[in-house]
CSV table of C-alpha atoms and ligand atoms in Angstrom, one decimal:
chain,number,residue,atom,x,y,z
J,15,MET,CA,0.0,0.0,0.0
J,16,SER,CA,1.3,3.5,-0.8
J,17,SER,CA,2.0,5.9,2.0
J,18,PRO,CA,-0.3,8.8,2.8
J,19,PRO,CA,1.0,12.3,2.1
J,20,LEU,CA,3.1,14.5,4.4
J,21,ILE,CA,1.3,17.8,5.0
J,22,ASP,CA,2.8,21.0,6.5
J,23,ARG,CA,0.7,21.9,9.6
J,24,ASP,CA,0.8,25.1,11.7
J,25,ASP,CA,-1.8,23.7,14.2
J,26,TYR,CA,0.3,20.8,15.6
J,27,CYS,CA,1.3,22.2,19.0
J,28,SER,CA,1.9,20.3,22.2
J,29,TRP,CA,-0.5,20.8,25.2
J,30,GLY,CA,1.5,23.8,26.6
J,31,ARG,CA,1.2,25.6,23.3
J,32,VAL,CA,4.5,27.5,23.8
J,33,VAL,CA,6.4,25.9,20.9
J,34,ARG,CA,4.8,26.9,17.6
J,35,ARG,CA,7.0,25.5,14.9
J,36,ARG,CA,5.6,24.2,11.6
J,37,GLN,CA,5.4,20.4,11.6
J,38,ARG,CA,5.4,18.0,8.6
J,39,VAL,CA,2.7,15.5,9.5
J,40,VAL,CA,1.4,12.2,8.1
J,41,ARG,CA,-1.5,10.3,9.4
J,42,PRO,CA,-1.6,6.6,8.5
J,43,HIS,CA,-4.6,4.3,9.1
J,44,PHE,CA,-3.1,0.9,8.5
J,45,PHE,CA,0.0,-1.0,9.7
J,46,SER,CA,0.8,-1.6,6.0
J,47,GLU,CA,1.5,2.1,5.5
J,48,LEU,CA,4.0,2.4,8.3
J,49,PRO,CA,7.2,0.7,6.8
J,50,GLY,CA,7.2,3.2,3.9
J,51,LEU,CA,6.9,6.1,6.4
J,52,VAL,CA,9.7,4.8,8.7
J,53,GLY,CA,11.9,4.6,5.6
J,54,LEU,CA,11.5,8.4,4.7
J,55,PRO,CA,14.8,10.2,4.4
J,56,SER,CA,14.3,12.8,7.1
J,57,SER,CA,14.0,12.0,10.9
J,58,LYS,CA,10.6,10.8,12.1
J,59,LEU,CA,8.7,10.7,15.4
J,60,ALA,CA,5.5,8.7,16.1
J,61,ILE,CA,3.1,10.8,18.2
J,62,GLY,CA,-0.3,10.4,19.8
J,63,ARG,CA,-2.7,13.1,21.0
J,64,ARG,CA,0.0,15.7,21.9
J,65,ARG,CA,-1.0,15.8,25.5
J,66,SER,CA,2.6,16.2,26.4
J,67,TYR,CA,3.3,19.8,27.4
J,68,GLY,CA,6.6,20.7,25.8
J,69,ASP,CA,8.6,19.5,22.8
J,70,SER,CA,8.9,15.8,23.3
J,71,CYS,CA,6.0,15.2,20.8
J,72,LEU,CA,7.4,17.6,18.2
J,73,ASN,CA,9.9,17.1,15.4
J,74,SER,CA,10.4,20.4,13.6
J,75,ASP,CA,13.4,19.2,11.6
J,76,GLY,CA,11.8,16.0,10.3
J,77,SER,CA,8.3,14.6,10.2
J,78,LEU,CA,5.6,13.4,12.6
J,79,ILE,CA,3.7,10.1,12.2
J,80,ASP,CA,0.4,10.9,13.8
J,81,MET,CA,-0.7,7.5,15.1
J,82,CYS,CA,-4.3,8.5,16.0
J,83,GLY,CA,-5.7,6.8,12.9
J,84,LEU,CA,-4.4,3.4,14.1
J,85,ASP,CA,-7.0,3.1,16.9
J,86,ARG,CA,-8.5,-0.4,16.7
J,87,PHE,CA,-8.8,-3.0,19.4
J,88,ILE,CA,-7.0,-6.3,18.5
J,89,SER,CA,-8.1,-8.5,21.4
J,90,PHE,CA,-9.6,-8.4,24.9
J,91,ASP,CA,-9.7,-11.3,27.2
J,92,ALA,CA,-12.5,-10.3,29.6
J,93,LYS,CA,-11.7,-13.3,31.9
J,94,LYS,CA,-8.0,-12.5,32.4
J,95,GLY,CA,-8.2,-8.7,31.9
J,96,VAL,CA,-5.6,-8.7,29.1
J,97,LEU,CA,-6.0,-6.1,26.3
J,98,ARG,CA,-4.1,-5.8,23.0
J,99,ALA,CA,-4.8,-2.6,21.0
J,100,GLU,CA,-3.3,-0.5,18.3
J,101,ALA,CA,-1.1,2.3,19.7
J,102,GLY,CA,-3.5,5.1,18.7
J,103,VAL,CA,-6.4,3.9,20.8
J,104,VAL,CA,-7.3,6.5,23.5
J,105,LEU,CA,-7.6,5.5,27.1
J,106,SER,CA,-11.2,6.8,27.1
J,107,ASP,CA,-12.2,4.2,24.5
J,108,ILE,CA,-10.4,1.4,26.4
J,109,LEU,CA,-12.5,2.2,29.5
J,110,HIS,CA,-15.7,2.1,27.4
J,111,LEU,CA,-14.8,-1.4,26.3
J,112,THR,CA,-13.4,-2.8,29.6
J,113,VAL,CA,-15.2,-1.2,32.5
J,114,PRO,CA,-18.5,-3.1,31.9
J,115,SER,CA,-16.6,-6.3,32.3
J,116,GLY,CA,-15.0,-5.1,35.6
J,117,TRP,CA,-11.5,-4.1,34.3
J,118,PHE,CA,-9.8,-0.7,34.6
J,119,LEU,CA,-6.5,0.7,33.4
J,120,PRO,CA,-3.7,-0.5,35.8
J,121,THR,CA,-2.8,3.2,36.3
J,122,THR,CA,-4.0,6.3,34.5
J,123,PRO,CA,-2.7,9.8,34.0
J,124,GLY,CA,-5.0,12.8,34.9
J,125,THR,CA,-6.5,12.9,31.4
J,126,ARG,CA,-8.2,10.0,29.5
J,127,PHE,CA,-7.5,11.7,26.2
J,128,VAL,CA,-4.1,10.2,25.6
J,129,THR,CA,-3.2,7.3,23.4
J,130,LEU,CA,-2.0,3.9,24.6
J,131,GLY,CA,1.3,4.4,22.6
J,132,GLY,CA,1.8,7.8,24.1
J,133,ALA,CA,1.1,6.5,27.6
J,134,VAL,CA,3.7,3.7,27.2
J,135,ALA,CA,6.3,6.0,25.5
J,136,ASN,CA,6.1,8.3,28.6
J,137,ASP,CA,5.7,5.4,31.1
J,138,VAL,CA,2.9,7.4,32.7
J,139,HIS,CA,1.9,7.3,36.4
J,140,GLY,CA,-1.2,8.1,38.3
J,141,LYS,CA,-2.7,8.6,41.7
J,142,ASN,CA,-1.9,4.9,42.5
J,143,HIS,CA,1.8,5.1,41.9
J,144,HIS,CA,2.5,3.9,45.4
J,145,SER,CA,0.4,0.8,44.9
J,146,ALA,CA,0.8,0.0,41.2
J,147,GLY,CA,3.9,1.8,39.9
J,148,SER,CA,4.0,3.2,36.4
J,149,ILE,CA,2.1,1.8,33.4
J,150,GLY,CA,5.2,0.1,32.1
J,151,ARG,CA,5.1,-2.5,34.9
J,152,HIS,CA,1.8,-3.7,33.4
J,153,VAL,CA,2.9,-4.0,29.7
J,154,ARG,CA,3.2,-7.6,28.5
J,155,ALA,CA,4.3,-7.0,25.0
J,156,ILE,CA,4.9,-4.2,22.5
J,157,GLY,CA,4.7,-4.4,18.7
J,158,LEU,CA,7.6,-2.2,17.6
J,159,LEU,CA,8.5,-1.2,14.0
J,160,ARG,CA,12.1,-0.1,13.6
J,161,SER,CA,13.8,1.4,10.5
J,162,ASP,CA,16.8,-1.0,11.0
J,163,ARG,CA,15.2,-4.2,12.2
J,164,GLY,CA,11.7,-4.1,10.8
J,165,ARG,CA,8.8,-5.5,12.9
J,166,LEU,CA,9.5,-6.9,16.4
J,167,THR,CA,7.6,-8.2,19.3
J,168,VAL,CA,9.2,-6.7,22.3
J,169,THR,CA,8.6,-8.3,25.8
J,170,PRO,CA,10.5,-8.1,29.1
J,171,ALA,CA,11.9,-11.6,28.3
J,172,SER,CA,12.6,-11.5,24.6
J,173,GLU,CA,14.2,-8.1,24.0
J,174,VAL,CA,15.4,-7.0,27.5
J,175,ALA,CA,17.4,-4.0,26.4
J,176,LEU,CA,14.9,-2.8,23.8
J,177,TYR,CA,12.0,-3.3,26.2
J,178,SER,CA,13.5,-1.1,28.9
J,179,ALA,CA,14.4,1.5,26.3
J,180,THR,CA,11.0,1.6,24.8
J,181,ILE,CA,9.0,1.9,28.0
J,182,GLY,CA,9.3,5.7,28.7
J,183,GLY,CA,11.5,5.9,25.5
J,184,LEU,CA,9.7,9.0,24.1
J,185,GLY,CA,9.2,7.4,20.7
J,186,LEU,CA,12.9,7.3,20.0
J,187,THR,CA,13.3,3.5,19.8
J,188,GLY,CA,10.8,3.1,16.9
J,189,VAL,CA,7.1,3.2,16.2
J,190,ILE,CA,5.0,1.4,18.7
J,191,GLU,CA,2.3,-0.3,16.6
J,192,TRP,CA,0.4,-2.1,19.3
J,193,VAL,CA,0.5,-2.7,23.1
J,194,GLU,CA,-0.6,-5.7,25.2
J,195,LEU,CA,-1.5,-4.6,28.7
J,196,ASP,CA,-2.7,-6.3,32.0
J,197,LEU,CA,-5.7,-4.5,33.3
J,198,ALA,CA,-6.8,-4.1,37.0
J,199,ARG,CA,-9.9,-5.7,38.5
J,200,ILE,CA,-12.7,-3.4,39.7
J,201,ALA,CA,-16.0,-4.3,41.4
J,202,ALA,CA,-17.7,-1.0,40.6
J,203,ALA,CA,-17.1,2.1,38.5
J,204,HIS,CA,-16.9,4.3,41.7
J,205,VAL,CA,-14.3,5.4,44.1
J,206,ASP,CA,-14.9,6.0,47.8
J,207,VAL,CA,-13.1,9.3,48.4
J,208,GLU,CA,-12.0,11.4,51.3
J,209,CYS,CA,-10.9,15.0,51.1
J,210,LEU,CA,-8.8,16.3,54.0
J,211,PRO,CA,-7.6,19.9,54.2
J,212,PHE,CA,-4.0,20.4,55.6
J,213,GLU,CA,-2.5,23.6,56.8
J,214,ASN,CA,1.2,23.0,56.0
J,215,LEU,CA,3.6,20.6,54.5
J,216,GLU,CA,4.2,18.8,57.8
J,217,GLU,CA,0.6,17.8,57.8
J,218,PHE,CA,0.9,16.7,54.2
J,219,TRP,CA,3.8,14.3,54.9
J,220,ALA,CA,1.8,12.9,57.9
J,221,LEU,CA,-1.3,12.4,55.8
J,222,SER,CA,0.7,10.8,53.0
J,223,ALA,CA,2.5,8.4,55.3
J,224,GLU,CA,-0.8,7.4,57.0
J,225,SER,CA,-2.6,6.9,53.7
J,226,VAL,CA,-0.3,5.0,51.5
J,227,GLY,CA,-0.9,1.6,53.2
J,228,ASN,CA,-4.7,2.0,53.4
J,229,PHE,CA,-5.6,3.9,50.2
J,230,GLU,CA,-4.9,2.9,46.7
J,231,HIS,CA,-5.1,6.4,45.3
J,232,THR,CA,-3.7,9.5,46.9
J,233,VAL,CA,-2.9,13.0,45.6
J,234,ALA,CA,-2.9,16.6,47.0
J,235,TRP,CA,-3.7,20.0,45.6
J,236,ILE,CA,-1.5,22.7,46.9
J,237,ASP,CA,-2.4,26.4,47.2
J,238,CYS,CA,0.9,27.7,45.8
J,239,VAL,CA,-0.1,31.3,45.9
J,240,SER,CA,-0.6,31.4,49.7
J,241,LYS,CA,2.1,33.1,51.7
J,242,GLY,CA,3.4,33.3,55.3
J,243,SER,CA,1.8,30.9,57.7
J,244,LYS,CA,-0.4,29.4,55.0
J,245,ILE,CA,2.4,28.3,52.7
J,246,GLY,CA,2.1,24.7,51.7
J,247,ARG,CA,-1.6,24.4,52.7
J,248,GLY,CA,-3.8,22.2,50.5
J,249,ILE,CA,-6.4,19.5,50.1
J,250,PHE,CA,-5.4,15.8,50.4
J,251,THR,CA,-7.5,13.4,48.4
J,252,ARG,CA,-7.4,9.7,49.0
J,253,GLY,CA,-9.6,6.9,47.7
J,254,ASN,CA,-10.3,3.2,47.2
J,255,TRP,CA,-12.3,1.5,44.6
J,256,SER,CA,-15.9,0.9,45.8
J,257,THR,CA,-16.6,-2.7,46.4
J,258,THR,CA,-20.2,-2.7,45.3
J,259,GLY,CA,-22.1,-0.7,42.6
J,260,SER,CA,-22.6,-0.5,38.9
J,261,LEU,CA,-20.1,-0.9,36.1
J,262,ILE,CA,-21.2,1.9,33.9
J,263,PRO,CA,-18.4,3.7,32.1
J,264,HIS,CA,-18.1,7.4,31.8
J,265,LYS,CA,-20.2,9.5,29.4
J,266,ASP,CA,-18.4,11.2,26.6
J,267,GLU,CA,-20.2,14.5,26.6
J,268,THR,CA,-18.4,17.4,28.3
J,269,TRP,CA,-20.2,20.2,30.1
J,270,LYS,CA,-17.9,23.0,29.0
J,271,THR,CA,-15.4,23.9,26.4
J,272,VAL,CA,-13.0,26.8,25.9
J,273,PRO,CA,-13.7,27.7,22.3
J,274,ILE,CA,-11.0,30.4,21.8
J,275,GLU,CA,-7.8,31.5,23.4
J,276,ALA,CA,-8.4,33.6,26.4
J,277,PRO,CA,-6.7,37.0,26.8
J,278,SER,CA,-3.3,36.5,28.4
J,279,SER,CA,-4.3,39.0,31.1
J,280,LEU,CA,-7.1,36.7,32.4
J,281,LEU,CA,-4.7,34.6,34.5
J,282,ASN,CA,-2.9,37.1,36.8
J,283,THR,CA,-1.7,36.9,40.3
J,284,ARG,CA,-4.9,38.4,41.6
J,285,SER,CA,-7.3,36.1,39.7
J,286,ILE,CA,-5.3,33.0,40.5
J,287,GLY,CA,-5.0,34.0,44.2
J,288,ALA,CA,-8.8,34.5,44.3
J,289,PHE,CA,-9.4,31.2,42.7
J,290,ASN,CA,-7.1,29.4,45.1
J,291,GLU,CA,-8.7,31.0,48.1
J,292,VAL,CA,-12.3,30.0,47.0
J,293,TYR,CA,-11.2,26.5,45.9
J,294,TYR,CA,-9.5,25.9,49.2
J,295,HIS,CA,-12.5,26.9,51.2
J,296,LEU,CA,-15.0,25.0,49.0
J,297,GLN,CA,-13.0,21.8,49.2
J,298,LYS,CA,-12.5,22.2,52.9
J,299,ARG,CA,-16.1,21.5,53.4
J,300,LYS,CA,-16.1,18.2,51.6
J,301,ARG,CA,-15.2,15.1,53.5
J,302,LYS,CA,-16.3,11.7,52.3
J,303,SER,CA,-18.1,11.0,49.0
J,304,ARG,CA,-18.6,8.3,46.4
J,305,LEU,CA,-17.5,9.5,43.0
J,306,HIS,CA,-17.6,8.0,39.6
J,307,TYR,CA,-14.1,7.3,38.3
J,308,ALA,CA,-14.4,10.0,35.7
J,309,PRO,CA,-14.6,13.1,38.0
J,310,PHE,CA,-12.1,11.4,40.4
J,311,PHE,CA,-9.4,10.6,37.9
J,312,TYR,CA,-10.1,13.1,35.1
J,313,PRO,CA,-11.5,16.3,36.7
J,314,LEU,CA,-9.9,18.5,34.0
J,315,ASP,CA,-11.4,16.5,31.1
J,316,SER,CA,-14.8,18.0,31.8
J,317,VAL,CA,-13.5,21.3,30.3
J,318,LEU,CA,-12.3,20.6,26.7
J,319,HIS,CA,-9.3,22.6,25.6
J,320,TRP,CA,-8.8,24.2,29.0
J,321,ASN,CA,-5.2,24.9,28.0
J,322,ARG,CA,-6.6,27.8,25.9
J,323,LEU,CA,-7.3,29.7,29.1
J,324,TYR,CA,-3.6,30.5,29.2
J,325,GLY,CA,-3.9,32.6,26.0
J,326,ARG,CA,-1.7,32.6,22.9
J,327,SER,CA,1.5,32.5,24.9
J,328,GLY,CA,0.6,29.2,26.4
J,329,MET,CA,1.9,27.7,29.6
J,330,LEU,CA,4.8,25.6,30.9
J,331,GLN,CA,4.3,22.9,33.4
J,332,TYR,CA,7.1,22.1,35.8
J,333,GLN,CA,6.9,18.6,37.2
J,334,CYS,CA,9.8,17.3,39.3
J,335,VAL,CA,10.5,14.3,41.5
J,336,ILE,CA,12.7,14.6,44.5
J,337,PRO,CA,14.1,11.4,46.1
J,338,LYS,CA,12.5,10.2,49.3
J,339,GLY,CA,15.4,11.2,51.6
J,340,GLU,CA,15.6,14.8,50.2
J,341,ALA,CA,11.9,15.7,49.6
J,342,ARG,CA,11.2,17.1,53.0
J,343,ARG,CA,14.0,19.6,52.7
J,344,ALA,CA,13.6,20.4,49.0
J,345,ILE,CA,9.8,20.8,48.6
J,346,PRO,CA,9.5,23.7,51.1
J,347,HIS,CA,12.4,25.5,49.2
J,348,MET,CA,10.6,25.0,46.0
J,349,LEU,CA,7.2,26.3,47.3
J,350,SER,CA,8.9,29.4,48.8
J,351,GLU,CA,10.6,30.1,45.5
J,352,ILE,CA,7.3,29.6,43.6
J,353,THR,CA,5.3,31.8,45.9
J,354,ARG,CA,8.0,34.4,45.8
J,355,SER,CA,8.1,34.4,42.0
J,356,GLY,CA,4.3,34.9,41.9
J,357,GLY,CA,4.2,33.1,38.5
J,358,ALA,CA,2.4,29.9,39.3
J,359,SER,CA,-1.2,29.1,38.5
J,360,PHE,CA,-4.0,27.1,40.2
J,361,LEU,CA,-2.9,23.7,39.0
J,362,ALA,CA,-0.4,22.5,41.6
J,363,VAL,CA,-0.2,18.9,42.6
J,364,LEU,CA,1.9,17.1,45.2
J,365,LYS,CA,2.1,13.4,45.5
J,366,THR,CA,4.5,10.8,46.9
J,367,PHE,CA,5.8,8.1,44.6
J,368,GLY,CA,6.2,4.6,46.0
J,369,ALA,CA,9.1,2.2,45.9
J,370,LEU,CA,7.9,0.1,42.9
J,371,ALA,CA,10.7,0.5,40.3
J,372,SER,CA,9.8,1.8,36.9
J,373,PRO,CA,11.0,-0.5,34.1
J,374,GLY,CA,12.2,2.1,31.6
J,375,LEU,CA,15.7,3.5,31.2
J,376,LEU,CA,14.2,7.0,30.9
J,377,SER,CA,11.2,6.5,33.2
J,378,PHE,CA,10.5,9.5,35.3
J,379,PRO,CA,8.8,8.1,38.4
J,380,ARG,CA,11.1,7.1,41.3
J,381,GLU,CA,10.5,6.9,45.0
J,382,GLY,CA,10.0,10.3,46.5
J,383,ALA,CA,7.7,13.3,46.1
J,384,THR,CA,6.5,14.7,42.9
J,385,LEU,CA,5.4,18.3,42.5
J,386,ALA,CA,3.6,19.5,39.3
J,387,ILE,CA,2.8,23.2,38.7
J,388,ASP,CA,1.5,25.1,35.7
J,389,PHE,CA,3.1,28.5,34.9
J,390,PRO,CA,1.4,30.9,32.5
J,391,ASN,CA,4.2,31.7,29.9
J,392,ARG,CA,5.4,35.2,30.7
J,393,GLY,CA,8.6,34.9,28.7
J,394,ARG,CA,11.9,35.6,30.3
J,395,ASP,CA,10.5,36.0,33.9
J,396,THR,CA,8.9,32.6,33.7
J,397,LEU,CA,12.1,31.0,32.3
J,398,GLU,CA,14.2,32.6,35.0
J,399,ALA,CA,11.8,31.4,37.8
J,400,LEU,CA,12.0,27.9,36.4
J,401,ALA,CA,15.8,28.0,36.2
J,402,ARG,CA,15.8,28.8,39.9
J,403,LEU,CA,13.7,25.7,40.5
J,404,ASP,CA,16.1,23.7,38.4
J,405,GLN,CA,18.9,24.6,40.8
J,406,ILE,CA,16.9,23.2,43.7
J,407,VAL,CA,16.1,20.0,41.8
J,408,GLN,CA,19.7,19.6,40.9
J,409,GLU,CA,20.9,20.2,44.4
J,410,PHE,CA,18.5,17.6,45.8
J,411,HIS,CA,19.3,15.0,43.1
J,412,GLY,CA,15.8,15.2,41.6
J,413,ALA,CA,14.6,15.0,38.0
J,414,LEU,CA,12.1,16.7,35.6
J,415,TYR,CA,9.4,14.9,33.7
J,416,PRO,CA,10.3,14.9,30.0
J,417,ALA,CA,6.5,14.7,29.1
J,418,LYS,CA,6.0,18.0,30.8
J,419,ASP,CA,9.2,19.7,29.9
J,420,GLY,CA,10.0,22.2,27.1
J,421,ARG,CA,13.2,23.8,28.4
J,422,MET,CA,15.3,21.8,30.8
J,423,PRO,CA,19.0,22.2,30.2
J,424,ALA,CA,20.9,19.2,28.7
J,425,ARG,CA,23.0,19.1,31.8
J,426,LEU,CA,20.0,18.6,34.1
J,427,PHE,CA,18.6,15.9,31.9
J,428,ARG,CA,21.8,13.9,31.8
J,429,GLN,CA,22.4,14.2,35.5
J,430,SER,CA,18.9,13.0,36.4
J,431,PHE,CA,18.5,10.3,33.8
J,432,PRO,CA,21.8,8.4,34.2
J,433,GLY,CA,20.5,5.6,31.9
J,434,TRP,CA,20.4,8.1,29.0
J,435,GLU,CA,23.7,6.9,27.4
J,436,GLU,CA,22.7,3.2,27.5
J,437,PHE,CA,19.3,4.4,26.2
J,438,SER,CA,20.9,6.2,23.3
J,439,LYS,CA,22.4,2.9,22.1
J,440,ALA,CA,18.9,1.5,21.7
J,441,THR,CA,17.4,4.4,19.8
J,442,ASP,CA,16.2,3.9,16.2
J,443,PRO,CA,18.6,5.8,13.9
J,444,ALA,CA,15.7,7.2,12.0
J,445,MET,CA,13.8,8.7,15.0
J,446,SER,CA,14.3,12.0,16.6
J,447,SER,CA,12.5,14.9,18.3
J,448,ASP,CA,12.9,18.5,19.3
J,449,PHE,CA,13.3,17.4,22.9
J,450,TRP,CA,16.0,14.8,22.1
J,451,ARG,CA,18.1,17.1,19.9
J,452,ARG,CA,17.9,19.7,22.8
J,453,VAL,CA,19.0,17.4,25.6
J,454,ALA,CA,21.2,14.8,24.0
J,455,SER,CA,23.2,16.3,21.2
F,502,LIG,C1,-4.4,17.3,31.8
F,502,LIG,C2,-3.2,16.4,31.7
F,502,LIG,C3,-3.0,15.6,32.8
F,502,LIG,C4,-1.9,14.7,32.8
F,502,LIG,N1,-1.6,13.9,33.9
F,502,LIG,C5,-0.6,13.1,33.9
F,502,LIG,C6,-0.4,12.2,35.0
F,502,LIG,O1,-1.1,12.2,36.0
F,502,LIG,N2,0.7,11.3,34.9
F,502,LIG,C7,1.5,11.3,33.8
F,502,LIG,O2,2.4,10.4,33.8
F,502,LIG,N3,1.3,12.1,32.7
F,502,LIG,C8,0.3,13.0,32.7
F,502,LIG,N4,0.1,13.8,31.7
F,502,LIG,C9,0.9,13.7,30.5
F,502,LIG,C10,0.4,12.7,29.5
F,502,LIG,O3,-0.2,11.6,30.1
F,502,LIG,C11,1.5,12.2,28.7
F,502,LIG,O4,2.2,13.2,28.1
F,502,LIG,C12,1.0,11.2,27.6
F,502,LIG,O5,2.1,10.4,27.3
F,502,LIG,C13,0.5,11.9,26.4
F,502,LIG,O6,0.0,10.9,25.4
F,502,LIG,P1,-0.3,11.3,24.0
F,502,LIG,O7,-1.1,10.2,23.3
F,502,LIG,O8,-0.9,12.6,23.9
F,502,LIG,O9,1.1,11.3,23.3
F,502,LIG,P2,2.0,12.5,22.7
F,502,LIG,O10,2.1,13.6,23.7
F,502,LIG,O11,1.6,12.8,21.4
F,502,LIG,O12,3.4,11.8,22.7
F,502,LIG,C14,4.1,11.4,23.9
F,502,LIG,C15,5.4,10.7,23.6
F,502,LIG,O13,5.0,9.4,23.2
F,502,LIG,C16,5.6,9.2,21.9
F,502,LIG,N5,4.7,8.4,21.2
F,502,LIG,C17,3.3,8.6,21.0
F,502,LIG,N6,2.8,7.6,20.3
F,502,LIG,C18,3.8,6.8,20.0
F,502,LIG,C19,3.8,5.5,19.2
F,502,LIG,N7,2.8,5.0,18.7
F,502,LIG,N8,5.0,5.0,19.1
F,502,LIG,C20,6.1,5.5,19.6
F,502,LIG,N9,6.1,6.6,20.4
F,502,LIG,C21,5.0,7.2,20.5
F,502,LIG,C22,5.9,10.5,21.3
F,502,LIG,O14,6.9,10.5,20.4
F,502,LIG,C23,6.2,11.4,22.5
F,502,LIG,O15,7.5,11.2,22.9
F,502,LIG,C24,-1.0,14.7,31.6
F,502,LIG,C25,-1.3,15.5,30.5
F,502,LIG,C26,-2.4,16.3,30.6
F,502,LIG,C27,-2.7,17.2,29.4
């Protein structure tokens, strides 16, 4: 079969919408089209729904293979909970198929609008990291197409090096054509949730320690605008799957959308401060509830294109992980720096990662605490504020999440992903990305 055409596109941005370079894009619909595309002379990168924030899903010097047209299910064993699907299937569609049979994703990021291939290539984590680890731990096999070796089935036993490079491998080891995944048993489509306000970081650490053994899912929202005695306050959310109830999957309609880019002035220190104050006090009232999995895992998905609220300049997310022994010293420093800079927005999340090792050479999750914060892009001021955070991350031996990054210096990447040199030996010579050229060359 002949290959579909490459088209120049100005609308292929990542989720943060800061990088706006023209991309050459091809969108295949059949596996048979892929070998011709992988053989193209310029560099390639397979991509999913571009829910990564920075430049890891862009390839301005080459071309993008948009895998969203390869979105068919291949097999589903509803007794054993094993799913095999093409890489472009979105998590939302997987849940529609599997939830009625009592199976859920082994772990899920905070949006269901990502592809299976993209989730594996970033080795994503969720609120249950301390109990389930990252998604790579649940991958049984990957169908990988390489420019130098053709089609391969990669498993932890058959292709050890290629497997650990491909999990979290940012699309650089070849095109993931399909993934086989172990799902997690659920008795109902609901989660029994508790929301607990905390006044400072000491209370957060205590809640976290107390919760990890008893709750499958934990996460905290931090008010990163509050100052003085309120610094580090937030709302701790923890939950377990309900043991009884229906198995009805989420509905696909959304109740709001952001149709156009908001004016950049909409999100300023005052409006964000006001939002945080109101949000904190509203959530403070809530204690125990029973929530459908959709609002619990995917609260932001109810507002389509919410990233447009940041205006044409876009936003940068800063997500770091600080190792367990250092987190209690580093996180207060970071919050003080963030509050002082006044540049953060209302999306600030703090969570502890557990000890279950991630299988990928470039996997981000590791035991410790992870802080994720959105920053409206205000140009140089924002970049300088983030560079100050880099120094703290570096000092405390932490790492930044490539899926969220669009600017980390090569030095920080290499220091915090010591497996990168071994990884680079397993890369496909035909694959590259803006991110990779920035951090590895
Ligand atoms: C609101 C929101 C919440 C999020 N929450 C979390 C979270 O809780 N935890 C977390 O870990 N992440 C989270 N993320 C990040 C997101 O889950 C990841 O960036 C995810 O990998 C994006 O998937 P995608 O399909 O959009 O892939 P893209 O962003 O298009 O691509 C991601 C990477 O995968 C590669 N890739 C994609 N498809 C293929 C393929 N078929 N073959 C080879 N490589 C491929 C790309 O080259 C790129 O390097 C969140 C993102 C958003 C927008």
